[in-house]
XYZ file of C-alpha atoms in Angstrom:
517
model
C -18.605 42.849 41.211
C -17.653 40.328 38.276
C -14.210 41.958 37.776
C -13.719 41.829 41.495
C -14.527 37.813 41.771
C -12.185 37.564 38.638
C -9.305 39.499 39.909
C -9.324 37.114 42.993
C -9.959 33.929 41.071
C -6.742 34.529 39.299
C -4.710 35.644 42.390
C -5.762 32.539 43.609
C -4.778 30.374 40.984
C -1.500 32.650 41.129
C -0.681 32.181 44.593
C -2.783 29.243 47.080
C -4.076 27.087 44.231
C -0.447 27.646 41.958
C 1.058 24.397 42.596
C -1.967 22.448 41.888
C -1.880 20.255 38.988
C -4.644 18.925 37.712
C -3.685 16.412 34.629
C -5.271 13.568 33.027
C -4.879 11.537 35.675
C -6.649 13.137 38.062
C -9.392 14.280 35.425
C -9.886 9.746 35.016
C -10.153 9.716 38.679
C -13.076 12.194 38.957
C -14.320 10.564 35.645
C -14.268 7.448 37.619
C -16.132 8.437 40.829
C -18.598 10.226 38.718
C -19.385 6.669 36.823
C -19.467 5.272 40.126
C -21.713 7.577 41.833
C -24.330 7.420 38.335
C -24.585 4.063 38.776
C -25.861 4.254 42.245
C -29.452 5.185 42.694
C -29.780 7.394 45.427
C -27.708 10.128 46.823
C -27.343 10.982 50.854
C -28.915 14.888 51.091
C -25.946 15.818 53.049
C -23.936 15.884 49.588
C -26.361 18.760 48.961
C -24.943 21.048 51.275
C -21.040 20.034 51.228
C -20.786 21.726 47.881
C -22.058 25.204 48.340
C -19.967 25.080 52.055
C -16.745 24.016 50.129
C -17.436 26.519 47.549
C -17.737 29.317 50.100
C -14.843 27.903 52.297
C -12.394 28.193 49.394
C -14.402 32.071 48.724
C -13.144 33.201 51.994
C -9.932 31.763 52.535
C -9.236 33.033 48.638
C -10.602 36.606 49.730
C -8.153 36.163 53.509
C -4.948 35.508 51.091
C -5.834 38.627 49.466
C -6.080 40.979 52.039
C -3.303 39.253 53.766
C -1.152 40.202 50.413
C -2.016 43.873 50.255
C -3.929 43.241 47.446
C -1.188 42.584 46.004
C -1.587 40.547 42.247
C 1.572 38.304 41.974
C 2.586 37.116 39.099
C 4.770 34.049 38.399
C 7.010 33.117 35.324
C 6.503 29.666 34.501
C 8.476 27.434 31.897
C 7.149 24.923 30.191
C 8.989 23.047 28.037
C 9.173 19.741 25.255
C 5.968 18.297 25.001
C 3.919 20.588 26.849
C 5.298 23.857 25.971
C 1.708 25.174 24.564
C -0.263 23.958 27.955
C 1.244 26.486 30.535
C 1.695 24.595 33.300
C 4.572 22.775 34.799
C 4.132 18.964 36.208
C 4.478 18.744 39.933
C 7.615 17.386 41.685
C 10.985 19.468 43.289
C 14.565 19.910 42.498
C 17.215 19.077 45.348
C 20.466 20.812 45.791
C 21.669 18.987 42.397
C 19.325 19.955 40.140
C 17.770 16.879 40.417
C 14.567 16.770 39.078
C 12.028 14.307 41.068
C 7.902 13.544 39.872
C 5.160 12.545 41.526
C 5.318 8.833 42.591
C 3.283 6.760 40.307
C 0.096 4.851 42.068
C -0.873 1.401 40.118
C -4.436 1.682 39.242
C -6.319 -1.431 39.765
C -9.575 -0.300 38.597
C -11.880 -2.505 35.740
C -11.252 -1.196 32.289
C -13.331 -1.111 28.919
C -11.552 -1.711 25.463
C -12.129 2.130 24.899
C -10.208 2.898 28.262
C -7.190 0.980 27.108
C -7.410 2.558 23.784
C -7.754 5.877 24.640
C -4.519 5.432 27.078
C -2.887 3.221 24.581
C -3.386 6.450 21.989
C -2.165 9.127 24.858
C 0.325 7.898 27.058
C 1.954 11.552 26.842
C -0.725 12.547 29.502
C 0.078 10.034 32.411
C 3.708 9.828 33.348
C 6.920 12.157 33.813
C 10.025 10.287 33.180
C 10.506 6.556 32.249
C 13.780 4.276 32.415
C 14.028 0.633 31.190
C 15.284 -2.271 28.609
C 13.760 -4.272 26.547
C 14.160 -6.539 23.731
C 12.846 -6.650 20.859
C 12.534 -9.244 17.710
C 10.413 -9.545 14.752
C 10.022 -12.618 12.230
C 9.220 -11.341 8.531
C 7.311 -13.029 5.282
C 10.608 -13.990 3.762
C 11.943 -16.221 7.106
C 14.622 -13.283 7.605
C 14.567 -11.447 11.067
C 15.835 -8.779 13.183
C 16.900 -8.644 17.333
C 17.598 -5.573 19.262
C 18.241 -4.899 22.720
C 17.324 -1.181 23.880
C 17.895 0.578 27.154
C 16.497 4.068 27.936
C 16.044 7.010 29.570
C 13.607 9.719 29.104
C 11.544 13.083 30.899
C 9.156 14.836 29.221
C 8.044 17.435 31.250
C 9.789 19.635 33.500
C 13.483 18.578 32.676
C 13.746 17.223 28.993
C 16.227 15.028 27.731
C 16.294 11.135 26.639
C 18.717 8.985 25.709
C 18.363 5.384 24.027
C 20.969 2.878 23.328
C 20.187 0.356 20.938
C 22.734 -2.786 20.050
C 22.104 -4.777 16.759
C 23.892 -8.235 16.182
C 24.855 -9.216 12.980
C 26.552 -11.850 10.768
C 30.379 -10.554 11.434
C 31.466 -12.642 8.768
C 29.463 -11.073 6.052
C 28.979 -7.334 7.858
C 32.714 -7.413 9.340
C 31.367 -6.754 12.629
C 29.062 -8.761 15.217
C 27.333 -5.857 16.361
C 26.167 -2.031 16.196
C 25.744 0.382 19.062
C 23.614 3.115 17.846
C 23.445 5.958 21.272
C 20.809 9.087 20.933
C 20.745 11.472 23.578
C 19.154 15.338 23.458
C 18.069 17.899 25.895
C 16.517 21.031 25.088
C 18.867 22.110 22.980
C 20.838 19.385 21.183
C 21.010 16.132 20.086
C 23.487 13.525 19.570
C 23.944 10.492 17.850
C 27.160 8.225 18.132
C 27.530 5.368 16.437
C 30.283 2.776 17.560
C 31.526 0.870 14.770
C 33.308 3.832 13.506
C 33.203 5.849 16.700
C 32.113 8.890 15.368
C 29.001 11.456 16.134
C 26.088 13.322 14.390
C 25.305 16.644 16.497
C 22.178 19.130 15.662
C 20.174 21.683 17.375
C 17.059 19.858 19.102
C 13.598 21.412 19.320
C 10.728 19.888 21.106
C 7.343 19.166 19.270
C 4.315 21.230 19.935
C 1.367 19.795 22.301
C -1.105 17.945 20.665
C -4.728 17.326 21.368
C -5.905 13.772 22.910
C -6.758 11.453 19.862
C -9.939 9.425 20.620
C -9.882 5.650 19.697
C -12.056 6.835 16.384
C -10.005 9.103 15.172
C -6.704 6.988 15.089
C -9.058 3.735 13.679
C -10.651 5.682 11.404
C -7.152 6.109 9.478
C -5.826 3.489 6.661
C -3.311 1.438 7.328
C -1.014 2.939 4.799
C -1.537 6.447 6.298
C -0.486 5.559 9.822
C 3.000 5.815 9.339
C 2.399 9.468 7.291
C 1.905 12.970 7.815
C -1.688 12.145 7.812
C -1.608 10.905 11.575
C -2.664 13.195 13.567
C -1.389 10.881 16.832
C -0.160 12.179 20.062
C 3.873 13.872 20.397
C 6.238 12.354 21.082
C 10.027 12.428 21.088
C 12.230 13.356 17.885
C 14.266 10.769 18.926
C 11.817 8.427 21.364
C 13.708 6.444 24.056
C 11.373 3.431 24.185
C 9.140 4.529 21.790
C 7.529 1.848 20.786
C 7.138 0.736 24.091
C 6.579 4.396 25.876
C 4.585 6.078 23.036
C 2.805 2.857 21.059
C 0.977 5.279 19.071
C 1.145 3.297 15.617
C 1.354 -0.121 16.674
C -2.516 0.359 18.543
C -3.987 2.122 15.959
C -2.648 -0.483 13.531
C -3.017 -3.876 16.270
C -6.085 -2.871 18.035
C -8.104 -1.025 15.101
C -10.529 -4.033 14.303
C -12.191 -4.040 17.874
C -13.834 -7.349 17.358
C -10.711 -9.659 16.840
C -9.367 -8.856 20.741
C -10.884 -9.024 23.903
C -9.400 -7.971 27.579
C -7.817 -11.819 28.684
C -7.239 -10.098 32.316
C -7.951 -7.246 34.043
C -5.252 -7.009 36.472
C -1.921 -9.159 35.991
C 1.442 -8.046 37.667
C 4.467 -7.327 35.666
C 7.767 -5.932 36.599
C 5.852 -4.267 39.472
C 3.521 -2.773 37.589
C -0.338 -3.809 37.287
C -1.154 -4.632 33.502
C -4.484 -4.909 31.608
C -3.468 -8.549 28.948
C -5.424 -7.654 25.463
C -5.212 -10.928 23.308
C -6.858 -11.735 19.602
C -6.623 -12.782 16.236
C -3.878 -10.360 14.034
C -6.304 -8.881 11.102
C -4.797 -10.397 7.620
C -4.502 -6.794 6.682
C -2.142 -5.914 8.977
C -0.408 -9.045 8.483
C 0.279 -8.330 4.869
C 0.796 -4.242 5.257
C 3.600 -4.823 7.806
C 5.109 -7.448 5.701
C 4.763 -10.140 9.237
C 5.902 -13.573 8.526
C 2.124 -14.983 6.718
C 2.100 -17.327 9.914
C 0.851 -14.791 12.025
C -2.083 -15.308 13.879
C -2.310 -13.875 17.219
C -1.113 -11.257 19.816
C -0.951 -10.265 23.487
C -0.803 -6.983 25.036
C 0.579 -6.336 28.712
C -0.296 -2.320 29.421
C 0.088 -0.813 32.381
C -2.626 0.571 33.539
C -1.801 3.330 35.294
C -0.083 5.406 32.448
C -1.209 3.403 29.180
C 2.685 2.298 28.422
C 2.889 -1.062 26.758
C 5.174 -2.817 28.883
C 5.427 -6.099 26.640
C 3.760 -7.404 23.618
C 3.923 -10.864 21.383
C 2.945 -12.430 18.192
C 2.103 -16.005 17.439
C 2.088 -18.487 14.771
C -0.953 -20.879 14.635
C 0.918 -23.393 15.899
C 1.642 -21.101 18.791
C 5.171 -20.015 18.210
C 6.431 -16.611 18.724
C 6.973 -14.672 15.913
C 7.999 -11.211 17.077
C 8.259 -9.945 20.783
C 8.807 -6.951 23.006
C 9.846 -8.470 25.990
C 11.104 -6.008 29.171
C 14.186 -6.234 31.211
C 13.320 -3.271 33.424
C 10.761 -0.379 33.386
C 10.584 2.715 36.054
C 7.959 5.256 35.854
C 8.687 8.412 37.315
C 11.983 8.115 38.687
C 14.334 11.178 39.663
C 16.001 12.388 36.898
C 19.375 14.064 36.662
C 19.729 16.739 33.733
C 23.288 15.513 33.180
C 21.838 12.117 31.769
C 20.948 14.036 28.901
C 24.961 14.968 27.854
C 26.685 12.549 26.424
C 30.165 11.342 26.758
C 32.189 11.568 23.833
C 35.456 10.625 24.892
C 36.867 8.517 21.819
C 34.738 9.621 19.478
C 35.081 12.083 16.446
C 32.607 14.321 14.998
C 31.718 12.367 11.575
C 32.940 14.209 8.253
C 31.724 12.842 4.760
C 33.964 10.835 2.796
C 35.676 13.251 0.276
C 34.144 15.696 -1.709
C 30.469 14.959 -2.538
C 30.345 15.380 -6.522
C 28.494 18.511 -8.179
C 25.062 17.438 -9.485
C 24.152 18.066 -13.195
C 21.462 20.958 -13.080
C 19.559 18.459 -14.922
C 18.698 16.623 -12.468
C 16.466 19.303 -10.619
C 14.017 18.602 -13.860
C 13.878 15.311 -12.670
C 9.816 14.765 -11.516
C 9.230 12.094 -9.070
C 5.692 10.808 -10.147
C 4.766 8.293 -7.784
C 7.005 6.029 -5.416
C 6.475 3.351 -2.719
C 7.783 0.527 -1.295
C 7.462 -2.089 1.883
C 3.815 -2.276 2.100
C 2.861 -4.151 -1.036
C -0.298 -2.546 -2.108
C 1.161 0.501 -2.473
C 3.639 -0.758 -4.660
C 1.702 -2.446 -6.860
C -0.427 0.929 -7.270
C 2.796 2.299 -8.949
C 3.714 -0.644 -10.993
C 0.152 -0.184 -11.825
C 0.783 2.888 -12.915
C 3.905 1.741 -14.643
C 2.255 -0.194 -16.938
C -0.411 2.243 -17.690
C 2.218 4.702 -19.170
C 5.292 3.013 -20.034
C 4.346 -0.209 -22.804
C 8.092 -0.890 -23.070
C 8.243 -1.883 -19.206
C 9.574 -4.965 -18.218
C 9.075 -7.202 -15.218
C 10.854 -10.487 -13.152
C 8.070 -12.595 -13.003
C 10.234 -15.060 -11.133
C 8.887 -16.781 -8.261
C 11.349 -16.484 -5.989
C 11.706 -12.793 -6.331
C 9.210 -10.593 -4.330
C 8.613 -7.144 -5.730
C 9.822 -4.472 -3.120
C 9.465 -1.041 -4.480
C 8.476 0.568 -7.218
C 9.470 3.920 -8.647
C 8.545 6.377 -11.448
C 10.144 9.457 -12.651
C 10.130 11.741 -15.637
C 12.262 13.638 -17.833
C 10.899 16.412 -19.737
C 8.372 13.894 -22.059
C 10.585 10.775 -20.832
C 9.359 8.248 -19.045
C 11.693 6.146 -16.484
C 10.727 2.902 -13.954
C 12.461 1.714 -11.210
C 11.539 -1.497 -9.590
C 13.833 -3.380 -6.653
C 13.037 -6.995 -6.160
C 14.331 -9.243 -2.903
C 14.717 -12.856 -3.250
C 12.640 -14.894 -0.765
C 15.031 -17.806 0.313
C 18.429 -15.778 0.160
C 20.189 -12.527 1.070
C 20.794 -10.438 -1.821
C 18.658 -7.869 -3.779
C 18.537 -7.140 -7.724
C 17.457 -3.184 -8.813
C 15.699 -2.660 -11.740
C 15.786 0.475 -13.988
C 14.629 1.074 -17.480
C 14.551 4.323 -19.818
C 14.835 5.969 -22.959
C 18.352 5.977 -24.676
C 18.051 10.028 -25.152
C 16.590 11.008 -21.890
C 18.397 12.096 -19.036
C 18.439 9.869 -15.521
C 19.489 10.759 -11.928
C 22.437 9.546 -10.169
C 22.183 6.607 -8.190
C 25.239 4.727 -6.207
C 22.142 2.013 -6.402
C 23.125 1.532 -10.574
C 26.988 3.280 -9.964
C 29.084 0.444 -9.515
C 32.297 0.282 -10.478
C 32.314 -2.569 -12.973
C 35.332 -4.860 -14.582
C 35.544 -5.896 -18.222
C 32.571 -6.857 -20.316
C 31.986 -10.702 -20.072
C 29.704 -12.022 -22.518
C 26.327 -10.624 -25.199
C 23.864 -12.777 -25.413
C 19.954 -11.601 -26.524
C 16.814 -12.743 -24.194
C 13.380 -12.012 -24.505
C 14.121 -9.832 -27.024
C 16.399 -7.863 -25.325
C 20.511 -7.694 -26.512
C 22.133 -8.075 -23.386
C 25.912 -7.408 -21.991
C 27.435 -8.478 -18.843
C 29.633 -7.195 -16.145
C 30.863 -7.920 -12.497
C 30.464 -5.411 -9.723
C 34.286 -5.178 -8.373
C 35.366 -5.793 -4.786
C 31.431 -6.867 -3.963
C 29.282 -9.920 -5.066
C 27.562 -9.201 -7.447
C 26.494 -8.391 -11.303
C 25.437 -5.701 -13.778
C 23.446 -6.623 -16.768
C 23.150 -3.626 -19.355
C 19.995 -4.444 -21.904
C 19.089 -2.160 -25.779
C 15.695 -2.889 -26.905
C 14.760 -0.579 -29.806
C 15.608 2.678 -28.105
C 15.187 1.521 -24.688
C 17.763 0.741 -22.177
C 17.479 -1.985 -19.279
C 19.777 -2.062 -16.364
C 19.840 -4.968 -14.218
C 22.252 -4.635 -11.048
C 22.412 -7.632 -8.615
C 24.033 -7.662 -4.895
C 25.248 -10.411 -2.747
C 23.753 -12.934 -5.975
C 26.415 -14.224 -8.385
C 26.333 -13.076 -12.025
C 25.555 -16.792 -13.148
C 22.357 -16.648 -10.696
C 21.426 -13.404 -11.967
C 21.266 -14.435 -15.250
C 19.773 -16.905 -14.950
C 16.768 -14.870 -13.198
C 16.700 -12.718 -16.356
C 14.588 -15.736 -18.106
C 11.563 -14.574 -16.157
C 12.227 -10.960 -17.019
C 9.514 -10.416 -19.719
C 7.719 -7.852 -21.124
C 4.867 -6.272 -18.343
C 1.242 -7.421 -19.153
């Protein structure tokens, strides 16, 4: 009798019940009227006898399909592809004559919502929509005054038909980069990807493959992470894209777990405001001075808004504000479309006047010595993390020098070794200026990697002079601005290697560059 009701459950779910899909949408929805229906206190007695009827209504018309087929089993190949290739089931929606590929409509949700709801959709927006299209912009304001503006459009479906394709367009200072702007395009499908660049019109192509379906990630797992880990291979957070169209907007894994991870510094401002046609949940609060610093924000920083849609969890917009209420970085939206019909050609690009790129000459043959090269520790961007190494750094290395400069702000930090030699690498950015000055220091007999960082092609020696007990000789970088400073201390070499900062400004920053304490 068991293997009989099992035979027929699955020829049902192969044949009357195949093209049902039930996703994490509807699974909320039936979370939803189950809250509802707790909170109530009594229950009519009719709903008593409505479930055993529907049970033995969808028994018998089950049990008619199966006579009606012969008892025949049928089986049904399914693809599933990209994102959800280890679920086994293939969204809803149809293909016309053109291969067009069209999803469910999407239905705004207007229903109240708990920090945890947001989170948890915030943390899994994989789960609620099909395809997405839009443009935003987007612009961030750092510690140092400097700042960056992009404008992205995109085009993306995960399930069913996969592709995306982003194009992003950078403006910057054409008199010192030699052009006002980049056009950076990425486009894949299920089997390649593309990336064409425009200032020198050529292309990147490799073969694409989808990542593997991850588990939902509750709002304590992706808060219980550090900061410095949620960039890593220790985030466990939700798939996404290789190349995201949108991401941070479609797939704003990192920026919740990082934003939203200190629960009492935000509260839900509104539970329902309309934007772009879609019904948003507004999150504001205080930023957390930790993220502050680990992102490297400008130290203004105070506050932030959240617009997220509701119905799928995407973050349509987002802002950050000074105290004095001034924006300091933004996300704001041109356009977004949630499950729109997609056309598989989307995902091809068009590479009419561009050339597939090929590296500049030769690439040189590395010494075999370099492979003994160990990379002890290395970090840079997030400050604590550098100092950890620098930390380390002065643990090991007591001939280590440092800028102690006040307009410099450490960057990185690197340390390497050499059989029993010891070398440090430290890159410092000036805070009221363009430019950046590398660091590297070692023993006269050990061996040191390559790097185009320390490489430059130099003109005649200038001038010796000796400086905090180093003997130091000077040298301009040709065709760039900039200068190389070549130190001897006892057996100890110190290279000092400026760009976009004249020679006479670098030296002049060597004053502070004293012995580590």
């Amino acid at each position: 009798m068991d293997d009989m009701f099992k035979q027929i459950v699955e020829t049902m779910n192969k044949t009357v019940l195949k093209d049902i899909h039930f996703d994490a949408k509807q699974k909320e929805n039936v979370r939803q009227v189950i809250y509802k229906r707790k909170k109530k206190r009594h229950i009519k007695p009719i709903l008593n006898y409505l479930l055993p009827i529907a049970v033995a209504s969808l028994f018998f018309l089950g049990t008619s399909y199966y006579i009606a087929s012969e008892l025949e089993i049928f089986s049904r190949e399914e693809q599933t592809a990209g994102l959800n290739n280890n679920k086994g089931d293939v969204p809803p929606g149809s293909k016309d004559e053109t291969n067009i590929y069209t999803p469910p409509a999407q239905e705004e949700s207007y229903e109240e919502m708990t920090k945890e709801d947001v989170v948890s959709k915030l943390l899994n927006t994989v789960d609620y929509f099909y395809t997405a299209a839009g443009k935003f912009e987007d612009y961030a304001k750092y510690y140092d005054d400097s700042d960056s503006k992009s404008v992205t459009e995109y085009k993306v479906s995960i399930k069913n038909v996969i592709g995306g394709y982003q194009k992003s367009t950078s403006q910057f200072d054409e008199e010192l980069m030699g052009y006002a702007e980049m056009i950076n395009e990425f486009i894949y499908n299920e089997e390649k990807r593309w990336h064409k660049e425009s200032v020198n019109k050529t292309y990147f192509v490799h073969d694409y493959q989808s990542k593997p379906t991850r588990d939902p990630i509750t709002p304590e797992e992706a808060f219980s992470l550090e900061l410095k880990d949620i960039y890593s291979d220790k985030a466990n957070f939700r798939e996404s894209p290789e190349i995201a169209p949108g991401g941070m907007s479609l797939f704003p894994y990192e920026i919740t777990a990082s934003y939203l991870r200190n629960t009492e510094l935000w509260d839900i401002e509104k539970q329902n405001e309309e934007l772009l046609g879609h019904n948003t949940i507004v999150l504001y609060g205080k930023m957390d001075e930790q993220v502050i610093n680990r992102f490297q924000m400008k130290r203004t920083t105070d506050t932030f808004r959240f617009w997220v849609d509701k119905d799928t969890g995407i973050l349509v917009q987002y802002e950050t504000y000074d105290t004095d209420g001034q924006l300091t970085g933004y996300l704001h939206p041109e356009s977004l479309e949630v499950n729109i019909p997609i056309d598989p050609q989307d995902f091809v690009p068009n590479l009419d006047g561009y050339k597939p790129f090929v590296p500049y000459g030769k690439k040189p043959d590395l010494d075999p010595r370099e492979a003994e090269i160990e990379v002890v520790d290395y970090a840079d961007t997030f400050k604590e993390d550098t100092e950890a190494v620098v930390d380390l750094l002065r643990k090991d290395l007591p001939f280590l020098y440092e800028f102690t400069h006040p307009d410099l702000d450490l960057f990185s930090a690197g340390y390497e070794k050499y059989k029993n030699f010891h070398h440090a690498y430290l890159t410092y950015i000036p805070k009221n200026e363009t430019g950046v000055v590398y660091v590297r220091t070692y023993h006269e007999d050990s061996f040191i990697r390559s790097s185009t960082d320390f490489n430059k092609e130099t003109g005649e020696q200038l001038e010796t002079f000796t400086l905090n007990g180093i003997e130091w000789k000077s040298y301009e970088i040709k065709d760039v601005l900039g200068a190389k400073f070549i130190g001897m201390k006892g057996d100890y070499i110190y290279e000092v290697v400026s760009q976009k900062i004249t020679l006479e400004e670098t030296k002049a920053l060597l004053e502070s560059f004293t012995p580590s304490k």
